[in-house]
CSV table of C-alpha atoms and ligand atoms in Angstrom, one decimal:
chain,number,residue,atom,x,y,z
X,58,MET,CA,-0.2,-0.1,-0.2
X,59,SER,CA,1.7,4.1,-0.6
X,60,CYS,CA,1.8,5.5,1.8
X,61,SER,CA,2.4,8.9,-0.3
X,62,LEU,CA,0.0,11.9,0.9
X,63,GLN,CA,-1.4,11.9,-2.5
X,64,SER,CA,-2.2,8.3,-2.7
X,65,LEU,CA,-3.7,8.3,1.0
X,66,ILE,CA,-5.4,11.6,0.2
X,67,ALA,CA,-7.2,9.3,-2.7
X,68,GLN,CA,-7.8,5.8,-1.6
X,69,ASP,CA,-9.0,7.0,1.8
X,70,ALA,CA,-11.5,9.5,0.4
X,71,ALA,CA,-13.1,7.4,-1.6
X,72,GLN,CA,-13.4,4.8,1.3
X,73,LEU,CA,-14.7,7.2,3.6
X,74,ALA,CA,-17.4,8.9,0.6
X,75,GLY,CA,-18.3,5.9,1.0
X,76,ALA,CA,-18.8,3.8,4.1
X,77,LEU,CA,-20.2,7.2,5.3
X,78,ALA,CA,-22.6,8.4,1.9
X,79,LEU,CA,-20.0,12.1,1.6
X,80,ASP,CA,-20.3,13.8,-1.7
X,81,GLY,CA,-16.0,13.7,-2.8
X,82,SER,CA,-14.8,16.7,-2.8
X,83,THR,CA,-16.0,16.2,0.7
X,84,ALA,CA,-14.4,13.5,2.2
X,85,ARG,CA,-11.1,14.4,0.9
X,86,ILE,CA,-11.4,17.6,2.8
X,87,GLU,CA,-12.3,15.7,5.7
X,88,VAL,CA,-9.2,12.9,4.7
X,89,GLN,CA,-6.6,16.4,4.7
X,90,CYS,CA,-8.2,17.4,8.0
X,91,LEU,CA,-7.1,14.4,9.8
X,92,LEU,CA,-4.1,14.5,8.2
X,93,GLN,CA,-3.3,18.5,8.9
X,94,HIS,CA,-4.3,17.6,12.4
X,95,LEU,CA,-1.5,14.7,12.2
X,96,LEU,CA,1.1,16.2,11.0
X,97,HIS,CA,0.8,19.8,12.2
X,98,VAL,CA,0.8,21.6,9.0
X,99,PRO,CA,-1.1,23.7,7.5
X,100,ARG,CA,-3.4,22.6,3.5
X,101,SER,CA,-0.9,24.2,1.7
X,102,TYR,CA,1.6,21.6,3.0
X,103,LEU,CA,-0.6,18.5,1.8
X,104,LEU,CA,-0.1,20.4,-1.2
X,105,ALA,CA,3.2,21.0,-2.4
X,106,HIS,CA,4.1,18.1,-0.4
X,107,PRO,CA,2.2,15.5,-3.2
X,108,GLU,CA,5.1,12.7,-2.5
X,109,ARG,CA,6.0,12.9,1.0
X,110,CYS,CA,4.8,9.9,2.5
X,111,LEU,CA,4.2,9.2,6.0
X,112,ASN,CA,7.0,7.1,9.0
X,113,ALA,CA,5.7,4.0,10.5
X,114,ASP,CA,4.3,5.7,13.2
X,115,GLU,CA,2.3,7.9,11.6
X,116,TYR,CA,0.9,5.8,9.6
X,117,SER,CA,-0.5,4.1,12.6
X,118,GLN,CA,-1.5,7.3,14.5
X,119,TYR,CA,-3.3,8.4,10.7
X,120,GLN,CA,-5.2,5.1,10.8
X,121,VAL,CA,-6.8,5.7,14.4
X,122,LEU,CA,-8.1,8.9,13.1
X,123,LEU,CA,-9.5,7.4,9.7
X,124,GLN,CA,-10.9,4.3,12.0
X,125,ARG,CA,-12.6,7.4,13.5
X,126,ARG,CA,-13.8,8.4,10.4
X,127,LEU,CA,-15.0,5.6,9.4
X,128,ARG,CA,-17.7,4.9,11.9
X,129,GLY,CA,-19.2,7.7,11.5
X,130,GLU,CA,-17.2,10.1,14.9
X,131,PRO,CA,-17.7,13.6,13.9
X,132,VAL,CA,-14.7,15.1,12.2
X,133,ALA,CA,-14.5,18.3,15.5
X,134,TYR,CA,-14.9,15.1,17.6
X,135,ILE,CA,-12.1,13.6,16.4
X,136,LEU,CA,-9.8,16.8,16.3
X,137,GLY,CA,-11.4,18.1,18.9
X,138,GLU,CA,-12.1,21.6,17.9
X,139,ARG,CA,-14.2,23.6,14.9
X,140,GLU,CA,-13.8,27.8,13.8
X,141,PHE,CA,-16.8,29.2,14.5
X,142,PHE,CA,-17.2,33.3,13.6
X,143,GLY,CA,-13.6,32.7,12.3
X,144,LEU,CA,-12.7,32.0,16.3
X,145,LYS,CA,-10.8,28.3,17.0
X,146,LEU,CA,-13.0,27.0,19.7
X,147,LYS,CA,-12.1,23.3,21.4
X,148,VAL,CA,-15.7,21.2,21.3
X,149,THR,CA,-15.3,17.9,23.5
X,150,PRO,CA,-18.8,15.7,23.3
X,151,ALA,CA,-20.0,17.2,25.4
X,152,THR,CA,-20.8,20.3,23.6
X,153,LEU,CA,-23.1,20.4,20.4
X,154,ILE,CA,-20.9,21.1,17.3
X,155,PRO,CA,-21.4,24.9,16.1
X,156,ARG,CA,-22.8,24.5,13.1
X,157,PRO,CA,-22.6,27.7,10.0
X,158,ASP,CA,-25.6,28.3,9.8
X,159,THR,CA,-25.7,29.4,14.4
X,160,GLU,CA,-22.9,32.7,12.8
X,161,LEU,CA,-26.7,34.1,11.4
X,162,LEU,CA,-27.7,34.1,15.2
X,163,VAL,CA,-24.6,35.8,16.4
X,164,GLU,CA,-25.0,38.7,13.1
X,165,LEU,CA,-28.0,39.5,14.2
X,166,ALA,CA,-27.3,40.0,17.6
X,167,LEU,CA,-24.5,42.5,16.9
X,168,GLN,CA,-27.1,44.5,14.8
X,169,HIS,CA,-29.8,44.3,17.9
X,170,LEU,CA,-27.0,45.7,20.2
X,171,THR,CA,-26.0,48.1,21.7
X,172,ASN,CA,-21.8,48.7,21.7
X,173,THR,CA,-22.1,49.9,25.2
X,174,ALA,CA,-21.0,48.2,29.4
X,175,GLU,CA,-25.0,48.5,30.0
X,176,SER,CA,-26.3,46.0,27.5
X,177,ARG,CA,-25.5,42.8,28.6
X,178,VAL,CA,-25.5,40.1,26.8
X,179,LEU,CA,-27.3,36.1,28.3
X,180,ASP,CA,-26.8,33.4,25.8
X,181,MET,CA,-28.3,30.8,26.4
X,182,GLY,CA,-27.1,26.9,26.5
X,183,THR,CA,-23.8,27.9,25.7
X,184,GLY,CA,-22.5,24.9,24.5
X,185,THR,CA,-19.0,25.7,23.7
X,186,GLY,CA,-19.6,29.0,24.1
X,187,ALA,CA,-19.5,29.9,20.6
X,188,ILE,CA,-22.7,32.2,20.5
X,189,ALA,CA,-21.4,34.1,23.0
X,190,LEU,CA,-17.6,34.0,22.6
X,191,ALA,CA,-18.1,35.0,19.0
X,192,ILE,CA,-20.1,38.1,20.7
X,193,ALA,CA,-17.5,39.1,23.2
X,194,HIS,CA,-14.9,39.4,21.0
X,195,GLU,CA,-16.5,41.4,18.4
X,196,ARG,CA,-17.9,43.9,21.0
X,197,PRO,CA,-15.0,43.9,23.6
X,198,ALA,CA,-17.6,46.6,25.6
X,199,VAL,CA,-19.7,44.0,26.4
X,200,PRO,CA,-20.7,41.5,29.1
X,201,VAL,CA,-21.7,38.6,28.1
X,202,LEU,CA,-23.4,35.4,29.6
X,203,GLY,CA,-23.5,32.1,28.7
X,204,VAL,CA,-25.0,29.8,31.0
X,205,ASP,CA,-25.6,26.4,30.2
X,206,ALA,CA,-27.2,22.7,32.6
X,207,SER,CA,-24.0,21.1,31.8
X,208,ALA,CA,-21.5,21.0,34.6
X,209,ALA,CA,-18.7,19.7,31.2
X,210,ALA,CA,-19.4,22.1,28.6
X,211,LEU,CA,-19.6,25.2,30.5
X,212,GLN,CA,-15.5,23.9,31.6
X,213,VAL,CA,-15.0,24.4,28.0
X,214,ALA,CA,-16.7,27.3,27.3
X,215,GLN,CA,-14.0,28.3,30.5
X,216,GLU,CA,-11.4,26.6,29.2
X,217,ASN,CA,-12.6,28.4,25.5
X,218,ALA,CA,-12.8,31.5,26.7
X,219,GLN,CA,-9.4,31.6,28.8
X,220,VAL,CA,-8.1,30.6,25.5
X,221,LEU,CA,-9.2,33.9,23.3
X,222,GLY,CA,-8.4,36.2,25.8
X,223,LEU,CA,-12.3,37.2,26.5
X,224,THR,CA,-12.3,38.6,29.3
X,225,ASN,CA,-16.1,39.4,29.0
X,226,ALA,CA,-17.6,36.6,28.9
X,227,HIS,CA,-17.7,34.9,32.3
X,228,PHE,CA,-20.2,31.0,32.3
X,229,VAL,CA,-22.3,30.2,34.9
X,230,GLN,CA,-24.3,26.7,35.6
X,231,SER,CA,-27.9,26.9,34.7
X,232,ASN,CA,-30.2,25.3,33.8
X,233,TRP,CA,-32.6,27.8,31.9
X,234,PHE,CA,-33.2,30.6,34.4
X,235,SER,CA,-33.2,28.4,36.9
X,236,ALA,CA,-29.8,30.3,38.7
X,237,LEU,CA,-30.2,34.3,36.8
X,238,ALA,CA,-33.1,35.4,39.4
X,239,GLY,CA,-33.3,39.3,38.8
X,240,GLN,CA,-30.4,39.8,36.2
X,241,GLY,CA,-31.7,41.9,33.4
X,242,PHE,CA,-30.4,41.7,30.2
X,243,GLU,CA,-30.5,43.6,26.4
X,244,LEU,CA,-30.6,41.1,24.2
X,245,ILE,CA,-30.9,37.1,25.2
X,246,VAL,CA,-30.3,34.6,22.8
X,247,SER,CA,-30.0,30.9,22.5
X,248,ASN,CA,-29.5,28.4,20.3
X,249,PRO,CA,-31.3,25.6,22.0
X,250,PRO,CA,-32.3,21.7,21.8
X,251,TYR,CA,-35.2,21.8,18.8
X,252,ILE,CA,-35.6,18.1,17.3
X,253,ALA,CA,-38.6,16.5,17.4
X,254,ALA,CA,-37.6,13.8,20.0
X,255,ALA,CA,-39.0,11.1,17.4
X,256,ASP,CA,-36.2,12.9,14.6
X,257,GLU,CA,-35.3,10.5,12.1
X,258,HIS,CA,-32.6,12.6,10.9
X,259,LEU,CA,-31.4,12.4,15.2
X,260,SER,CA,-29.9,8.5,14.4
X,261,GLN,CA,-27.9,9.5,11.7
X,262,GLY,CA,-24.5,10.8,10.5
X,263,ASP,CA,-22.6,14.0,13.0
X,264,VAL,CA,-26.2,13.9,15.4
X,265,ARG,CA,-25.4,10.4,16.4
X,266,PHE,CA,-22.3,11.1,18.3
X,267,GLU,CA,-23.7,14.6,19.8
X,268,PRO,CA,-24.9,15.1,23.1
X,269,ALA,CA,-28.9,14.4,23.1
X,270,THR,CA,-29.6,17.3,24.9
X,271,ALA,CA,-28.5,19.5,22.9
X,272,LEU,CA,-30.9,18.3,20.3
X,273,ALA,CA,-33.8,16.8,21.0
X,274,SER,CA,-37.0,19.2,23.0
X,275,GLY,CA,-40.2,16.9,23.5
X,276,ALA,CA,-42.4,16.0,20.9
X,277,ASP,CA,-42.3,18.8,18.3
X,278,GLY,CA,-39.5,20.7,19.3
X,279,LEU,CA,-40.5,23.3,20.6
X,280,ASP,CA,-40.5,22.6,24.8
X,281,ASP,CA,-37.3,24.4,25.2
X,282,ILE,CA,-38.5,27.3,22.8
X,283,ARG,CA,-42.1,27.7,24.9
X,284,HIS,CA,-40.1,28.2,28.0
X,285,ILE,CA,-37.8,30.2,26.6
X,286,VAL,CA,-40.3,32.3,24.8
X,287,SER,CA,-42.8,32.3,27.9
X,288,HIS,CA,-39.6,33.5,30.1
X,289,ALA,CA,-37.1,36.0,28.8
X,290,GLY,CA,-39.2,38.8,29.1
X,291,ASP,CA,-38.8,39.0,32.4
X,292,TYR,CA,-35.1,39.0,32.4
X,293,LEU,CA,-35.1,41.2,29.5
X,294,GLN,CA,-35.0,45.7,29.5
X,295,PRO,CA,-38.3,47.6,28.4
X,296,GLY,CA,-36.2,47.2,24.5
X,297,GLY,CA,-34.5,44.4,25.0
X,298,TRP,CA,-34.2,41.8,22.2
X,299,LEU,CA,-34.4,37.9,22.4
X,300,LEU,CA,-33.2,35.8,18.9
X,301,LEU,CA,-33.1,32.3,18.7
X,302,GLU,CA,-32.7,29.5,16.4
X,303,HIS,CA,-35.2,27.4,15.9
X,304,GLY,CA,-36.0,24.2,12.7
X,305,TYR,CA,-36.2,24.6,9.1
X,306,ASP,CA,-40.0,24.6,9.3
X,307,GLN,CA,-40.6,26.4,12.8
X,308,ALA,CA,-40.4,30.0,12.1
X,309,GLY,CA,-44.2,30.0,12.0
X,310,ARG,CA,-44.7,28.6,14.6
X,311,VAL,CA,-41.9,30.6,17.0
X,312,ARG,CA,-43.1,34.1,15.0
X,313,THR,CA,-46.6,32.2,17.9
X,314,LEU,CA,-44.6,31.8,20.5
X,315,LEU,CA,-43.1,34.9,20.8
X,316,GLN,CA,-46.4,37.3,19.6
X,317,GLN,CA,-48.8,35.2,22.3
X,318,ALA,CA,-45.7,36.3,24.5
X,319,GLY,CA,-46.2,40.1,24.2
X,320,PHE,CA,-42.7,40.5,21.6
X,321,ASP,CA,-43.4,43.3,20.0
X,322,ALA,CA,-41.1,44.1,16.0
X,323,VAL,CA,-41.6,40.0,15.7
X,324,PHE,CA,-39.3,39.0,12.4
X,325,SER,CA,-37.9,36.0,11.3
X,326,ALA,CA,-33.9,36.6,9.4
X,327,CYS,CA,-33.2,33.9,6.8
X,328,ASP,CA,-30.0,31.1,6.1
X,329,LEU,CA,-27.1,31.0,3.7
X,330,ALA,CA,-29.4,28.5,2.4
X,331,GLY,CA,-32.5,30.9,2.0
X,332,ILE,CA,-34.7,29.0,5.0
X,333,GLU,CA,-36.1,31.1,8.0
X,334,ARG,CA,-33.7,29.5,10.8
X,335,VAL,CA,-33.5,32.3,13.7
X,336,SER,CA,-36.5,34.7,14.8
X,337,GLY,CA,-37.4,37.4,17.2
X,338,GLY,CA,-38.9,39.8,19.3
X,339,GLN,CA,-38.6,43.3,21.1
X,340,ILE,CA,-40.3,43.5,24.7
X,341,CYS,CA,-40.7,46.7,24.8
X,342,SER,CA,-43.0,47.7,28.1
U,83,LIG,N1,-28.9,22.7,13.6
U,83,LIG,C1,-28.3,21.3,14.7
U,83,LIG,C2,-29.2,20.3,13.7
U,83,LIG,O1,-30.3,20.1,12.7
U,83,LIG,C3,-30.2,21.0,15.7
U,83,LIG,C4,-28.9,22.0,16.3
U,83,LIG,C5,-30.0,22.9,17.5
U,83,LIG,O2,-31.1,21.2,17.5
U,83,LIG,N2,-30.0,23.7,18.3
U,83,LIG,O3,-28.9,19.4,13.8
C-alpha cells in the first residue's frame, strides 16, 4: 500500500465517501483535515508535498483517526476543535458542534446590540460558548454571560474564553433561567435544542454522536423554545430583544409564541440556504 499523502488522500477519501455516503470533495477535505491534524501542517503543505510519505508511527496514528471517522464519529470531535465566526473553539462530546448556520444568530445579535458596558447579553445553552464568545469578541466592551445546564459543557466554554483571552465573557451553570433570578439583559440569544424527539435525523450522521440534550426537545421540538419565550420577558430590560435559532419548519410557530408572550417587532431571518432559521422579538413594556 502506498503511503504518500497524495495516494492516501485519494484512496481514503473514496473509502470514506463510500462508508458515510459523503460527496467526494467533502470526503477529500475530511481526509486532508485528519492529515493536517496529525502532521500539524497547513493545507498548503499537503498540496505542496504530495509525494511525502508517512513514517510507520505517523501511519498508525493516522489509521486510528481514519477508523474513528469511518465509524461515523464527527471530524470536529476527532480533531477536538471547530472554527466558528473566525474563532477556533475546543469541542468535546459534551458539547454540540457549532454550525455555520448559527453564525446568522451572531450577526443578528450584533445588529440588535448597542456597544456599551450597560448592555449585558445572555446566551442560553451556550455549549462550547460559541455564540457568547463570538459576540464577546466582536463587542469587547459588552459583558456576555453564557449559561448551560451541563457542567462539562461549561468547562469547555470557560476554557475557550481563557484561550481566546475574552475577559468580557463569563459562564454560569443554570438550567435555562434557574440561576438568573433578578438579572436583566439587553439581549438574550439562544440556539436551544429544537429537534422533535422522534425525528429520524437524530439517528443519522454526526448528530448520533452529539449530546441528545442539546438536540431534541419534546414531541414537536419546541418544548425548550416555549420555556425560553414564556420566561424571557422577566429577564429583559425594556426595549430588549430575544433572538432564537430554530428548525427549518418552525419559524411560523416560533413567531406565534413570541407574539403570544407579548413581544413586538417579531421577525424571522433566513440562513445562507434561504431557510428561516432565526426568529426574534422586542420587549417594549
Ligand atoms: N441545527 C442542528 C441540526 O439540525 C440542531 C441544533 C439544535 O438543535 N439546536 O443538526
